[in-house]
Short mmCIF file of C-alpha atoms and ligand atoms in Angstrom, two decimals:
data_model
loop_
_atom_site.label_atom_id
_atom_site.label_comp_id
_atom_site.label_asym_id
_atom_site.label_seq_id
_atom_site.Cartn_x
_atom_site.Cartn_y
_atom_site.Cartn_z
CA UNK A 1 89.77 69.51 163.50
CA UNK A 2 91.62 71.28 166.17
CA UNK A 3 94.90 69.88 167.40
CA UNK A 4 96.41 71.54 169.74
CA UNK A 5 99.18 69.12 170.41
CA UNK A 6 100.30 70.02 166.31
CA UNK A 7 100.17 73.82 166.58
CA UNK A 8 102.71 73.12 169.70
CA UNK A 9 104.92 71.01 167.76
CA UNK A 10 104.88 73.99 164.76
CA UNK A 11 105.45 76.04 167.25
CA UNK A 12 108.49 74.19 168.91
CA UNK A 13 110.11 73.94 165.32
CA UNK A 14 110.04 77.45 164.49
CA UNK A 15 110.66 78.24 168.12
CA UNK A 16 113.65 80.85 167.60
CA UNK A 17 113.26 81.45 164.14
CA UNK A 18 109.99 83.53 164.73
CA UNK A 19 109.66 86.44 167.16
CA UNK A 20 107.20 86.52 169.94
CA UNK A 21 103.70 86.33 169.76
CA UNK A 22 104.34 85.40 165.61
CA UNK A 23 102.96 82.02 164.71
CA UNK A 24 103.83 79.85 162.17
CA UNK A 25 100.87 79.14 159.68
CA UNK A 26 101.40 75.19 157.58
CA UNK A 27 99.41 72.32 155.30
CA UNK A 28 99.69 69.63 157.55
CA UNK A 29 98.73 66.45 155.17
CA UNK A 30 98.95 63.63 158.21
CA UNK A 31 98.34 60.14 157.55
CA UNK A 32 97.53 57.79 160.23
CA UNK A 33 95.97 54.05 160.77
CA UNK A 34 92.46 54.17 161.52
CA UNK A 35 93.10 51.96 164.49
CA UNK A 36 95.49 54.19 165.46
CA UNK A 37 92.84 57.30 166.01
CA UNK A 38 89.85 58.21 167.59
CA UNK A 39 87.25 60.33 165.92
CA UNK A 40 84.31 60.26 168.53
CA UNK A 41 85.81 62.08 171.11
CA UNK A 42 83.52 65.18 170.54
CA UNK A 43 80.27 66.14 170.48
CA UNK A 44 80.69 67.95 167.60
CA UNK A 45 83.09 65.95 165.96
CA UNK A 46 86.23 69.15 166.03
CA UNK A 47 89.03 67.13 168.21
CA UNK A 48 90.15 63.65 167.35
CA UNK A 49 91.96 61.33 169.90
CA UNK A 50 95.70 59.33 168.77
CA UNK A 51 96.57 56.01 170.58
CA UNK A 52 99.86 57.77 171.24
CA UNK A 53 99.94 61.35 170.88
CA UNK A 54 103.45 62.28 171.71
CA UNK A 55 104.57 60.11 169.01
CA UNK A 56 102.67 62.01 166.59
CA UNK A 57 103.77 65.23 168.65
CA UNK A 58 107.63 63.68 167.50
CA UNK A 59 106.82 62.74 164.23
CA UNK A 60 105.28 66.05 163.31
CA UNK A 61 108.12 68.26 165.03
CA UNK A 62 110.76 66.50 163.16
CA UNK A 63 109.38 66.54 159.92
CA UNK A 64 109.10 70.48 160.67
CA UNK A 65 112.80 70.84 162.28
CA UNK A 66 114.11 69.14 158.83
CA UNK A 67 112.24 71.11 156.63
CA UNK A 68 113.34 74.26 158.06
CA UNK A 69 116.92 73.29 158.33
CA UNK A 70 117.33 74.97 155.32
CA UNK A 71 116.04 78.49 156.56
CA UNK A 72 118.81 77.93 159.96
CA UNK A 73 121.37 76.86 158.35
CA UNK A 74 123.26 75.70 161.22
CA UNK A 75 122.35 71.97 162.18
CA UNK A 76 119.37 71.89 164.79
CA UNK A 77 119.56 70.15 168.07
CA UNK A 78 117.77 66.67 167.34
CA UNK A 79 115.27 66.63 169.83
CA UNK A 80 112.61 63.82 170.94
CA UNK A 81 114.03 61.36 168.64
CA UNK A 82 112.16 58.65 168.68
CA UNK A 83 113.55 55.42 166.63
CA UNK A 84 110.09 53.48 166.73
CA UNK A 85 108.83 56.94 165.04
CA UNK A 86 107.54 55.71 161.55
CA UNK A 87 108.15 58.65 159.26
CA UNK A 88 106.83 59.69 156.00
CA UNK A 89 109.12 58.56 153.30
CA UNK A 90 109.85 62.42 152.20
CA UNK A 91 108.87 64.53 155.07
CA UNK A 92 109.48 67.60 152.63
CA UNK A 93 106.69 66.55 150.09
CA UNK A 94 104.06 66.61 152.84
CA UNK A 95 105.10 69.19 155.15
CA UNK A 96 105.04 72.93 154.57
CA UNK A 97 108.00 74.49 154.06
CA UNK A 98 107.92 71.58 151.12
CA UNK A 99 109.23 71.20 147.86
CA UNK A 100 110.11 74.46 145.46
CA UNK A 101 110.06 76.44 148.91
CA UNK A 102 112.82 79.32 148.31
CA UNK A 103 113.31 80.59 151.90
CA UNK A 104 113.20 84.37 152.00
CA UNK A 105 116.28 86.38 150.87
CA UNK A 106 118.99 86.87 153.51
CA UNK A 107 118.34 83.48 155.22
CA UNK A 108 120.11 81.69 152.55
CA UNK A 109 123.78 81.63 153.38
CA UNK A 110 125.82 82.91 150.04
CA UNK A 111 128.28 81.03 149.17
CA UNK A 112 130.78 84.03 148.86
CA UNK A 113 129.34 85.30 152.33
CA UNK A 114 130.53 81.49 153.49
CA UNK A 115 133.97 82.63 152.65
CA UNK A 116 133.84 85.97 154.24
CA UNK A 117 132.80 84.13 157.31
CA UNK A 118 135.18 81.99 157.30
CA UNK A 119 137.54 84.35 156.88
CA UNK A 120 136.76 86.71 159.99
CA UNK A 121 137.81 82.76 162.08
CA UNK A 122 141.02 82.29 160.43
CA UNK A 123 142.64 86.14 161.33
CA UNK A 124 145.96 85.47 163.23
CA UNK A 125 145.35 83.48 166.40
CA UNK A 126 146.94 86.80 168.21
CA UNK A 127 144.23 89.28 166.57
CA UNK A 128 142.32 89.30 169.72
CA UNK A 129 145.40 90.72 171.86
CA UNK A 130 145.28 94.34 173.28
CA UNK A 131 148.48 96.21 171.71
CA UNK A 132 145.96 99.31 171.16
CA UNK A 133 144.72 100.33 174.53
CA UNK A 134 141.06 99.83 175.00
CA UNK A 135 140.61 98.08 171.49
CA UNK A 136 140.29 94.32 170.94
CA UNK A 137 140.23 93.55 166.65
CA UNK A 138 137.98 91.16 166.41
CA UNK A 139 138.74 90.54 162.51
CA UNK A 140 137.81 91.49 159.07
CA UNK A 141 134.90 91.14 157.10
CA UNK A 142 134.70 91.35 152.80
CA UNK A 143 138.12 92.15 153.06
CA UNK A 144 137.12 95.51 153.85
CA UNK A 145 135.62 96.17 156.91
CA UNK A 146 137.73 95.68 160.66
CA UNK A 147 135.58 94.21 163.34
CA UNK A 148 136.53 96.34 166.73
CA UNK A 149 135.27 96.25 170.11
CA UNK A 150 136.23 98.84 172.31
CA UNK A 151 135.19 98.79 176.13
CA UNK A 152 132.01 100.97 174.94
CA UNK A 153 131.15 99.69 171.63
CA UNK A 154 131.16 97.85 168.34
CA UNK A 155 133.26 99.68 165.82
CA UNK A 156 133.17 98.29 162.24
CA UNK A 157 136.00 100.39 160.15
CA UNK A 158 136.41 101.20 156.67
CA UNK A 159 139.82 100.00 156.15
CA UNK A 160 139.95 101.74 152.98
CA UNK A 161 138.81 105.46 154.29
CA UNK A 162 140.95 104.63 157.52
CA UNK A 163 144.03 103.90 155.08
CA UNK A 164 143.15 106.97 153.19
CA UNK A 165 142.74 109.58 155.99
CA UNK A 166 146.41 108.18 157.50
CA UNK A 167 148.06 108.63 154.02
CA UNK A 168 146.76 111.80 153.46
CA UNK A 169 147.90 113.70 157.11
CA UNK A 170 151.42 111.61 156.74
CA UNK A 171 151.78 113.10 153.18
CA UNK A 172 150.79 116.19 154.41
CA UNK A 173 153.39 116.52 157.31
CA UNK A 174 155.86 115.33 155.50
CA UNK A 175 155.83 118.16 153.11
CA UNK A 176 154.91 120.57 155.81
CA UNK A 177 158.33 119.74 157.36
CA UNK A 178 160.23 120.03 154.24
CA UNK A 179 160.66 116.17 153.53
CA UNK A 180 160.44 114.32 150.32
CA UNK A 181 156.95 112.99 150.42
CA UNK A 182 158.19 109.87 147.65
CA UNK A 183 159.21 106.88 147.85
CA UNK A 184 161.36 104.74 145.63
CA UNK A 185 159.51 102.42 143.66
CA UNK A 186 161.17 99.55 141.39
CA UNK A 187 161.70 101.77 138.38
CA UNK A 188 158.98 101.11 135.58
CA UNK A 189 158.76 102.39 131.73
CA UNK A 190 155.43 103.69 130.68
CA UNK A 191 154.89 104.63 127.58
CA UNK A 192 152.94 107.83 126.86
CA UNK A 193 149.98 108.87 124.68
CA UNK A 194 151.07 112.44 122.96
CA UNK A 195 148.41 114.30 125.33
CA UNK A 196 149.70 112.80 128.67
CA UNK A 197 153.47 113.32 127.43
CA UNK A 198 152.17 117.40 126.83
CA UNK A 199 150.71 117.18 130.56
CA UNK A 200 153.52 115.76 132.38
CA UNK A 201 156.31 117.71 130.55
CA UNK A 202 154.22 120.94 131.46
CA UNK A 203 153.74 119.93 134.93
CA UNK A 204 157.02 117.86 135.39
CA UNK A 205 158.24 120.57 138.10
CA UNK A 206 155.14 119.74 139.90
CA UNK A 207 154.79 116.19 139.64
CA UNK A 208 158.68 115.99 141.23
CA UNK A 209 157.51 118.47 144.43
CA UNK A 210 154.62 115.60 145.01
CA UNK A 211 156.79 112.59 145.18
CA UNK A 212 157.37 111.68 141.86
CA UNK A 213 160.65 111.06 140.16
CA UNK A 214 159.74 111.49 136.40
CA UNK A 215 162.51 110.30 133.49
CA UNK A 216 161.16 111.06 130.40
CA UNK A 217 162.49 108.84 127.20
CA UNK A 218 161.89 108.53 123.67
CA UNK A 219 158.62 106.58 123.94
CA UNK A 220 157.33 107.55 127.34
CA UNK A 221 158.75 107.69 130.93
CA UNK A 222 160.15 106.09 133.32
CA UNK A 223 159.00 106.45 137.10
CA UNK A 224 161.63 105.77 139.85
CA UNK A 225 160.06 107.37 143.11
CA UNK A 226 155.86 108.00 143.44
CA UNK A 227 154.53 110.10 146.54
CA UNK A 228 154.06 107.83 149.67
CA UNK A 229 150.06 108.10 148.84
CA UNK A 230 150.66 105.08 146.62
CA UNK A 231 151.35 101.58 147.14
CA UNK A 232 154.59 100.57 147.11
CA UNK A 233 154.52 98.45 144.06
CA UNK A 234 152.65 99.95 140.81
CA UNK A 235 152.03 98.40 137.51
CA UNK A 236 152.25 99.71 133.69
CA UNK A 237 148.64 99.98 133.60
CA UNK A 238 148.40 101.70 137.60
CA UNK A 239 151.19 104.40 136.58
CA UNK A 240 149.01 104.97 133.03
CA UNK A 241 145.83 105.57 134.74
CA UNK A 242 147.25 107.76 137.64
CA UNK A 243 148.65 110.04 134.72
CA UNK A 244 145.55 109.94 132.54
CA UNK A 245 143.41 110.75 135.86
CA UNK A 246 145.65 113.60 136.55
CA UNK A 247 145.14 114.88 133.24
CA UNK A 248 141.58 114.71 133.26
CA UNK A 249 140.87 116.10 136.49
CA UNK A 250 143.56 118.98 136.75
CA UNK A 251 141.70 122.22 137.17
CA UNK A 252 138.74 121.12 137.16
CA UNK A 253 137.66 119.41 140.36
CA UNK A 254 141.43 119.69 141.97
CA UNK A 255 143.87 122.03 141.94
CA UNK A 256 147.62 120.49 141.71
CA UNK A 257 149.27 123.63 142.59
CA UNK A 258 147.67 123.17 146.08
CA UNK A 259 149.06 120.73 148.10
CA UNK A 260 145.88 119.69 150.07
CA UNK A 261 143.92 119.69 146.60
CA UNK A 262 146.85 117.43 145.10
CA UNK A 263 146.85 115.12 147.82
CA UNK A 264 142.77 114.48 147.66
CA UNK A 265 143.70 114.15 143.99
CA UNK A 266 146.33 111.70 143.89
CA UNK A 267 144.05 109.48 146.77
CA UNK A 268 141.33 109.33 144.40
CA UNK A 269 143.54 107.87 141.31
CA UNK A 270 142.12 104.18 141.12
CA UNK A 271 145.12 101.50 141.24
CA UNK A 272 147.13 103.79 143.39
CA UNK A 273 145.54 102.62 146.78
CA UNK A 274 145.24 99.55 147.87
CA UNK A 275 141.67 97.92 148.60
CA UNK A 276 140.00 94.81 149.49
CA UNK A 277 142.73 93.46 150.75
CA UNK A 278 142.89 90.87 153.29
CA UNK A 279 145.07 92.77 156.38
CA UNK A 280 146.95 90.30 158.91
CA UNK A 281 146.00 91.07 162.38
CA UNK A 282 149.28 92.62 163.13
CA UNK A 283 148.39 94.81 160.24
CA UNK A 284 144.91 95.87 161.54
CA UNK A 285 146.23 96.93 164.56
CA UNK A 286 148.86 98.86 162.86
CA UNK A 287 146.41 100.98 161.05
CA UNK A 288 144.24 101.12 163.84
CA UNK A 289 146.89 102.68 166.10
CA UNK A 290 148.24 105.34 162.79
CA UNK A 291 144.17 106.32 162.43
CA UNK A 292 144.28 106.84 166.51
CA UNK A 293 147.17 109.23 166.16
CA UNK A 294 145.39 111.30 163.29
CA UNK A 295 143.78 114.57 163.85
CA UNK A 296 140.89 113.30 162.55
CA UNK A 297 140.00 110.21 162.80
CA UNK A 298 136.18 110.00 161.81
CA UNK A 299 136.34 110.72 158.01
CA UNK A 300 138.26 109.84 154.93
CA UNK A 301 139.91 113.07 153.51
CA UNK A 302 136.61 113.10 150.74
CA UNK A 303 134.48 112.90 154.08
CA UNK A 304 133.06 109.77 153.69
CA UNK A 305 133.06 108.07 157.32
CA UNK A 306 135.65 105.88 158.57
CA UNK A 307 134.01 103.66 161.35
CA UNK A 308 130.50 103.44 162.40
CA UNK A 309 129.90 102.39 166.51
CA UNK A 310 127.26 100.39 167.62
CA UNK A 311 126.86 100.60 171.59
CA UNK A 312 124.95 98.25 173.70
CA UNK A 313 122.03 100.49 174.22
CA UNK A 314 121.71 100.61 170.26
CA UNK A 315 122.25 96.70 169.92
CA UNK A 316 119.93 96.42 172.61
CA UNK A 317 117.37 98.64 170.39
CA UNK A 318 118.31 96.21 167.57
CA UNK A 319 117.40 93.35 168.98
CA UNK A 320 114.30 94.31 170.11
CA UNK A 321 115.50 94.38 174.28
CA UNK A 322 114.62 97.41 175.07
ZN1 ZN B 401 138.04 109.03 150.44
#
């Protein structure tokens, strides 16, 4: 039979969750009293007539709302409840979306995505205050990525590549002008595998112009200053790697003896930079403001991009506006 007055309360329960003109297709398995309906309301038998349609129009609505509650995820406005509504004892046996339905991919909420969510809320009540003229941080995201409006657009930032590219001009400068480009570290022994002893007794000279401060001892080494590239406090295991990666790598994809070279090199060592880490707001805005100040502010010194912008003419495209 048609019923219109079902297709309309399908359509009311998918309402937002479909985009125009879509339409929702279901198995509608409705059981109702005989006394209840009409069936000789047409000549040819295709429309039926209920004692009281709009509580069928409620019943069937609600059943739909529930079952889709798992595709919105966020609790839907109860609407047209009706308490003398007699409902099917599991509306999600007898109404599609029904049992065993998976919703599609990406409607689901992840449970680690729940996190990251709830993360971007809790950033420092003061995140949203303007120390950086024209931007407003917004928050973080996977503990990687800064949410930033600006008066023009939606910026989402690389912290990591932002980090990178204001490490690697401040090294830079630093030995441009003549200045140590180390920093003392809490001093750490290391031992040494025989190759990366050879390596950083041949290149010890070196190593000392870049920032580090190299003691070499019966087993290994001890490290009491690392260039300003690094973070300020490095394991066993970081210093080991940053050698062995050194090692590796020398004169074949970098060249230490160049300074620029070096610094891409020593930016690359795994362990040595810090990432996905959760920045306070005050801390955002900090890095925001050093990346502001760089030359160059669009790419991480191994060009991969720092931010990409969204304006409201391409969020308009997005979401289907314009
Ligand atoms: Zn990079």
């Amino acid at each position: 039979v048609n019923l219109r007055l079902m297709g309309s309360a399908l359509e009311r329960a998918f309402h937002t969750l479909l985009p125009v003109n879509r339409y929702p297709i279901a198995f509608l398995n409705l059981e109702v009293p005989s006394s209840q309906v009409d069936v000789n309301v047409h000549p040819a038998k295709r429309e039926v007539k209920f004692s009281d349609a709009s509580q069928i129009f409620s019943l069937v609505f609600k059943a739909c709302t529930e079952a889709l509650q798992p595709i919105t995820a966020i609790p839907v406005r109860r609407q047209m409840e009706s308490q003398n509504c007699k409902r099917p004892e599991s509306p999600q046996t007898v109404f599609f979306p029904g049992n065993g339905y998976s919703p599609p991919r990406g409607y689901r909420i992840q449970p680690e995505a729940k996190q990251f969510v709830q993360e971007a809320f809790q950033m420092e009540q003061d995140a949203g205050s303007e120390d950086i003229p024209g931007f407003t941080v917004l928050g973080q995201v996977f503990s990687t990525f800064l949410v930033v409006a600006t008066a023009s657009e939606l910026r989402l930032v690389d912290q990591h590549a932002a980090q990178e590219r204001v490490l690697y001009e401040k090294y830079l400068q630093l030995l441009k002008e003549g200045e140590r480009p180390g920093q003392v570290i809490i001093p750490i022994e290391t031992p040494l595998s025989g190759r990366s002893r050879q390596f950083v007794e041949a290149w010890l000279p070196r190593l000392t112009e870049l920032g580090f401060k190299i003691e070499l001892t019966d087993e290994g080494m001890v490290l009491k200053e690392a260039p300003v590239l690094f973070k300020k406090i490095l394991s066993e295991g970081d210093i080991i790697e940053i050698i062995e990666y050194l090692q590796q790598h020398e004169g074949n994809e970098y060249n230490l003896g160049d300074y620029q070279q070096a610094a891409l090199m020593l930016l690359a060592c795994k362990g040595a930079i810090k990432a996905n880490q959760r920045l306070s707001a005050s801390e955002s805005r900090q890095l925001l403001l050093e990346l502001d100040n760089c030359q160059n502010s669009r790419t991480c010194p191994h060009g991969r991009p720092i931010w990409v912008a969204f304006d409201r003419e391409t969020l308009e495209k997005i979401f289907a506006r314009r």
